[in-house]
Amino acid sequence: MSKLEIGVNTAMFDGLDMDVAFSTIKKAGFHYVELAYNQGYVGEMPPELFGEENARQVAALLEKHQLGTRSFGATMNMGSTDAVAQFKRRIRFANLIGAKWINICVGRKEDRQQIIANLKELAPVAADHGCVICLENGGDPNYDVFQLADDGFSLLNEINHPAVAFNVDAGNIVSLCPEVDAIEQGIAMLPGAQHCHLKDLNIVDGEVHFTPLGYGQLNYVPMLSALEKLNLPCSLEIPLRMHRQRDSYPLRGELPVDADVSLHVLIQSRKKLEEWLGYNPVSQ
């Protein structure tokens, strides 16, 4: 059984400078960064964000803080008319920064056939750049084409390309499909997965609020055991600036969350992972 090495998704630093985010991740004891450039969840996504200049800045900061990157969050509407052109930029960017796994919630059920057609076109491009497109189960109706395991495997079967897999997110299941066992469904997705998000939460007055791992309502212990057996890369995704409203749509806070708050949340999460796993899941 392999030991997990867990990274950090930068959604919790939404609105803060990348240098501050990377420094905080390093202070918390982690070694891997997953950039969160997710449409509709963080700030603006101008085309230059996915350009060579920003890639050079990211690479310089990774070197400065002695961090690595394996995955990249790139959620967008894969059913849009310009989705292929948009996502090709994201694939090239992932390649430039050294991220293999591109995690993406892809869109709505009504656009399913267009989403599949676009992913079929994009899969060989990803493969040529050494990347895998990891379809993430959605957390709100904008991304409901993949809600549960059966939805995901149906998509994989139709796309039928080795450069397309899953990024499993049990936390998203709680908000979009609250009637099912999120951890059980997450584990059911793992045979098709190449990456996993670890996200904990509490429901308060019907709204979803994100917590340090192990401080919410999800018991990740069975999933962590399954992840170890498969040796899947994972990232903590704790989007502190947002919460999900009763209709599951995200509401972004007016101000960024202070980096010291994120540091504390990351340390709490790391210590809980050490308790559950019996070893330090961020050591190299």
C-alpha positions as a printed NumPy array, in Angstrom:
array([[  0.   ,   0.   ,   0.   ],
       [  1.41 ,   3.389,  -1.032],
       [  1.625,   6.422,   1.211],
       [ -0.409,   9.394,   0.061],
       [  1.273,  12.732,  -0.676],
       [ -1.398,  15.401,  -0.439],
       [ -1.248,  18.872,  -1.947],
       [ -3.261,  22.073,  -1.558],
       [ -5.691,  23.678,  -3.985],
       [ -5.34 ,  27.478,  -3.996],
       [ -9.099,  28.25 ,  -3.922],
       [ -8.774,  29.154,  -0.242],
       [ -6.465,  32.022,  -1.232],
       [ -8.906,  33.543,  -3.731],
       [ -8.089,  37.257,  -4.027],
       [ -4.62 ,  37.019,  -2.447],
       [ -1.272,  37.313,  -4.196],
       [  0.167,  34.006,  -5.432],
       [  3.361,  34.626,  -3.483],
       [  1.354,  34.804,  -0.247],
       [ -0.574,  31.655,  -1.158],
       [  2.543,  29.626,  -1.97 ],
       [  4.352,  30.876,   1.129],
       [  1.413,  29.869,   3.338],
       [  1.206,  26.401,   1.772],
       [  4.913,  25.918,   2.452],
       [  4.588,  27.159,   6.062],
       [  1.791,  24.638,   6.638],
       [  4.188,  21.843,   5.677],
       [  2.827,  20.943,   2.238],
       [  4.874,  20.435,  -0.925],
       [  2.363,  20.397,  -3.781],
       [  0.175,  23.201,  -5.157],
       [ -2.943,  22.885,  -7.301],
       [ -3.749,  26.237,  -8.885],
       [ -7.496,  26.987,  -8.831],
       [ -8.471,  28.787, -12.033],
       [-12.116,  27.762, -11.851],
       [-14.743,  29.65 , -13.828],
       [-17.54 ,  30.919, -11.592],
       [-15.79 ,  30.1  ,  -8.308],
       [-12.854,  32.502,  -8.081],
       [-12.115,  35.889,  -9.709],
       [-11.924,  36.839, -13.372],
       [-10.401,  34.401, -15.874],
       [ -8.806,  36.616, -18.577],
       [ -7.016,  34.766, -21.423],
       [ -3.607,  36.056, -20.289],
       [ -4.024,  34.061, -17.072],
       [ -3.297,  30.996, -19.198],
       [ -0.41 ,  32.583, -21.109],
       [  3.343,  32.059, -21.078],
       [  4.113,  35.082, -18.904],
       [  1.891,  33.877, -16.065],
       [  3.28 ,  30.358, -16.462],
       [  6.785,  31.768, -15.982],
       [  5.637,  33.642, -12.862],
       [  4.096,  30.469, -11.445],
       [  7.263,  28.484, -12.178],
       [  9.397,  31.15 , -10.49 ],
       [  7.22 ,  31.099,  -7.368],
       [  7.261,  27.308,  -7.224],
       [ 11.049,  27.431,  -7.32 ],
       [ 11.207,  30.263,  -4.768],
       [  9.129,  28.32 ,  -2.241],
       [ 10.514,  24.889,  -3.184],
       [  7.076,  23.586,  -4.138],
       [  5.855,  21.326,  -6.922],
       [  2.648,  21.084,  -8.913],
       [  0.927,  17.989, -10.259],
       [ -2.638,  19.153, -10.872],
       [ -4.487,  22.231, -12.036],
       [ -8.109,  23.306, -11.399],
       [ -9.698,  24.547, -14.626],
       [-13.481,  24.236, -14.241],
       [-15.401,  25.844, -17.129],
       [-18.481,  25.335, -19.274],
       [-17.396,  22.64 , -21.714],
       [-20.714,  23.019, -23.538],
       [-20.015,  26.58 , -24.726],
       [-19.371,  27.394, -28.389],
       [-15.749,  28.395, -27.768],
       [-14.988,  25.662, -25.198],
       [-12.404,  23.848, -27.325],
       [-10.359,  26.987, -27.952],
       [-10.62 ,  28.025, -24.293],
       [ -9.583,  24.651, -22.972],
       [ -6.664,  24.272, -25.368],
       [ -5.184,  27.355, -23.653],
       [ -5.639,  25.616, -20.31 ],
       [ -3.943,  22.441, -21.57 ],
       [ -0.947,  24.4  , -22.851],
       [ -0.749,  26.28 , -19.553],
       [ -0.877,  23.062, -17.526],
       [  1.969,  21.686, -19.625],
       [  4.035,  24.847, -19.101],
       [  3.75 ,  24.71 , -15.295],
       [  4.261,  20.937, -15.115],
       [  0.746,  19.888, -14.089],
       [ -0.392,  16.529, -15.45 ],
       [ -3.957,  16.329, -14.115],
       [ -6.406,  19.053, -15.221],
       [ -9.463,  18.976, -12.96 ],
       [-12.682,  20.271, -14.477],
       [-16.393,  20.321, -13.723],
       [-17.687,  20.354, -17.277],
       [-21.237,  21.7  , -17.536],
       [-24.976,  21.062, -17.663],
       [-26.953,  17.957, -18.555],
       [-28.679,  19.709, -21.44 ],
       [-25.288,  20.25 , -23.126],
       [-24.18 ,  16.651, -22.668],
       [-23.685,  15.757, -26.328],
       [-21.721,  18.934, -27.037],
       [-19.608,  18.344, -23.937],
       [-18.803,  14.82 , -25.099],
       [-17.958,  15.999, -28.616],
       [-15.66 ,  18.711, -27.259],
       [-13.907,  16.337, -24.874],
       [-13.371,  13.835, -27.68 ],
       [-11.634,  16.593, -29.645],
       [ -9.605,  17.765, -26.656],
       [ -8.472,  14.378, -25.302],
       [ -5.747,  13.814, -27.957],
       [ -4.525,  17.397, -27.409],
       [ -4.195,  16.711, -23.69 ],
       [ -2.363,  13.452, -24.381],
       [  0.07 ,  15.225, -26.711],
       [  0.885,  17.65 , -23.874],
       [  1.332,  14.914, -21.262],
       [ -1.91 ,  15.791, -19.499],
       [ -5.065,  13.99 , -18.375],
       [ -8.45 ,  15.748, -18.323],
       [-10.046,  14.763, -15.006],
       [-13.815,  15.204, -15.025],
       [-14.985,  16.356, -11.604],
       [-18.448,  15.599, -10.283],
       [-20.267,  18.908,  -9.969],
       [-21.463,  20.712,  -6.866],
       [-24.283,  22.831,  -8.314],
       [-26.748,  22.723, -11.252],
       [-24.34 ,  24.553, -13.571],
       [-22.25 ,  21.363, -13.525],
       [-24.872,  18.636, -13.202],
       [-23.914,  16.523, -16.235],
       [-21.738,  14.483, -13.826],
       [-23.353,  14.133, -10.406],
       [-22.887,  10.49 ,  -9.346],
       [-20.742,   7.52 , -10.334],
       [-23.085,   6.209, -13.036],
       [-23.139,   9.618, -14.75 ],
       [-19.375,   9.73 , -14.783],
       [-18.782,   6.238, -16.111],
       [-21.322,   6.864, -18.867],
       [-19.303,   9.918, -19.93 ],
       [-16.014,   8.004, -19.793],
       [-17.467,   5.187, -21.882],
       [-18.674,   7.573, -24.574],
       [-15.462,   9.613, -24.701],
       [-13.354,   6.45 , -24.573],
       [ -9.878,   7.97 , -24.364],
       [ -7.063,   7.252, -21.869],
       [ -6.428,  10.989, -21.418],
       [ -9.864,  11.428, -19.782],
       [-10.534,  10.218, -16.223],
       [-12.19 ,  11.448, -12.998],
       [-11.286,  13.882, -10.273],
       [-13.447,  12.691,  -7.37 ],
       [-14.938,  15.294,  -5.011],
       [-17.141,  13.852,  -2.262],
       [-17.86 ,  17.318,  -0.88 ],
       [-19.576,  18.307,  -4.121],
       [-21.911,  15.331,  -3.803],
       [-23.235,  16.675,  -0.496],
       [-24.417,  19.927,  -2.055],
       [-25.793,  18.621,  -5.359],
       [-27.091,  15.2  ,  -4.24 ],
       [-27.68 ,  15.478,  -0.474],
       [-29.832,  12.341,  -0.408],
       [-26.927,   9.952,  -1.106],
       [-23.925,   8.795,   0.92 ],
       [-21.191,  11.078,  -0.454],
       [-18.23 ,   8.964,   0.676],
       [-19.801,   5.766,  -0.657],
       [-20.415,   7.432,  -4.032],
       [-16.921,   8.897,  -4.061],
       [-15.396,   5.469,  -3.496],
       [-17.57 ,   4.085,  -6.312],
       [-15.979,   6.641,  -8.658],
       [-12.383,   5.756,  -7.784],
       [-11.876,   3.   , -10.399],
       [-12.237,   5.706, -13.055],
       [-10.186,   8.314, -11.194],
       [ -6.682,   9.665, -11.524],
       [ -7.051,  12.462,  -8.96 ],
       [ -9.114,  13.3  ,  -5.86 ],
       [-10.155,  16.419,  -3.969],
       [-10.478,  16.171,  -0.188],
       [-13.125,  18.649,   0.957],
       [-15.017,  18.732,   4.252],
       [-18.047,  20.801,   5.194],
       [-20.929,  21.445,   7.517],
       [-24.504,  22.261,   6.571],
       [-25.863,  25.224,   8.549],
       [-29.463,  26.359,   7.89 ],
       [-29.408,  24.501,   4.592],
       [-26.208,  26.17 ,   3.401],
       [-22.822,  24.502,   2.896],
       [-19.832,  25.943,   4.758],
       [-16.343,  24.524,   4.305],
       [-14.202,  23.367,   7.218],
       [-10.738,  21.986,   7.871],
       [-10.593,  18.32 ,   6.894],
       [-11.95 ,  16.204,   9.735],
       [-13.891,  19.078,  11.285],
       [-17.017,  18.669,   9.161],
       [-19.582,  15.962,   8.561],
       [-17.657,  13.708,   6.162],
       [-15.753,  10.664,   7.406],
       [-12.898,  10.331,   4.926],
       [-11.208,   7.357,   6.595],
       [-12.684,   4.679,   4.256],
       [-11.916,   6.783,   1.183],
       [ -8.335,   7.437,   2.286],
       [ -7.789,   3.694,   2.602],
       [ -9.089,   3.186,  -0.951],
       [ -6.946,   6.072,  -2.221],
       [ -3.832,   4.518,  -0.682],
       [ -4.485,   1.235,  -2.476],
       [ -4.787,   3.055,  -5.797],
       [ -1.954,   5.505,  -5.046],
       [ -4.013,   8.434,  -6.345],
       [ -2.735,  12.011,  -6.038],
       [ -4.97 ,  14.218,  -3.875],
       [ -5.369,  17.88 ,  -3.006],
       [ -7.096,  19.553,  -0.109],
       [ -9.744,  21.851,  -1.575],
       [-11.105,  24.181,   1.104],
       [-12.652,  27.242,  -0.604],
       [-12.944,  29.423,   2.489],
       [-14.018,  32.585,   0.67 ],
       [-17.233,  30.995,  -0.616],
       [-20.12 ,  28.98 ,   0.702],
       [-22.982,  27.255,  -1.065],
       [-26.471,  28.654,  -0.712],
       [-29.574,  26.52 ,  -0.18 ],
       [-29.901,  26.059,  -3.945],
       [-26.246,  24.811,  -3.963],
       [-24.975,  27.732,  -6.035],
       [-21.762,  29.307,  -4.722],
       [-21.706,  32.716,  -3.062],
       [-18.295,  34.365,  -2.997],
       [-17.447,  36.586,  -0.045],
       [-16.701,  40.258,  -0.645],
       [-13.212,  40.066,   0.843],
       [-10.401,  37.496,   0.669],
       [ -9.799,  35.312,   3.696],
       [ -6.715,  36.29 ,   5.69 ],
       [ -3.72 ,  34.07 ,   4.968],
       [ -3.245,  33.359,   8.677],
       [ -6.725,  31.832,   8.792],
       [ -5.862,  29.592,   5.852],
       [ -2.574,  28.633,   7.486],
       [ -4.411,  27.507,  10.62 ],
       [ -6.969,  25.541,   8.575],
       [ -4.208,  23.795,   6.618],
       [ -2.317,  22.838,   9.776],
       [ -5.524,  21.504,  11.353],
       [ -6.191,  19.458,   8.202],
       [ -2.633,  18.113,   8.035],
       [ -2.732,  17.01 ,  11.664],
       [ -6.071,  15.268,  11.125],
       [ -4.655,  13.464,   8.09 ],
       [ -1.657,  12.351,  10.159],
       [ -4.041,  11.026,  12.824],
       [ -6.139,   9.119,  10.282],
       [ -3.292,   7.766,   8.166],
       [ -0.673,   7.122,  10.827],
       [  2.004,   9.003,   8.901],
       [  2.767,  12.477,   7.558],
       [  0.984,  12.702,   4.182],
       [  3.01 ,  15.689,   3.   ],
       [  6.556,  14.434,   3.577],
       [  8.891,  13.948,   0.642]])
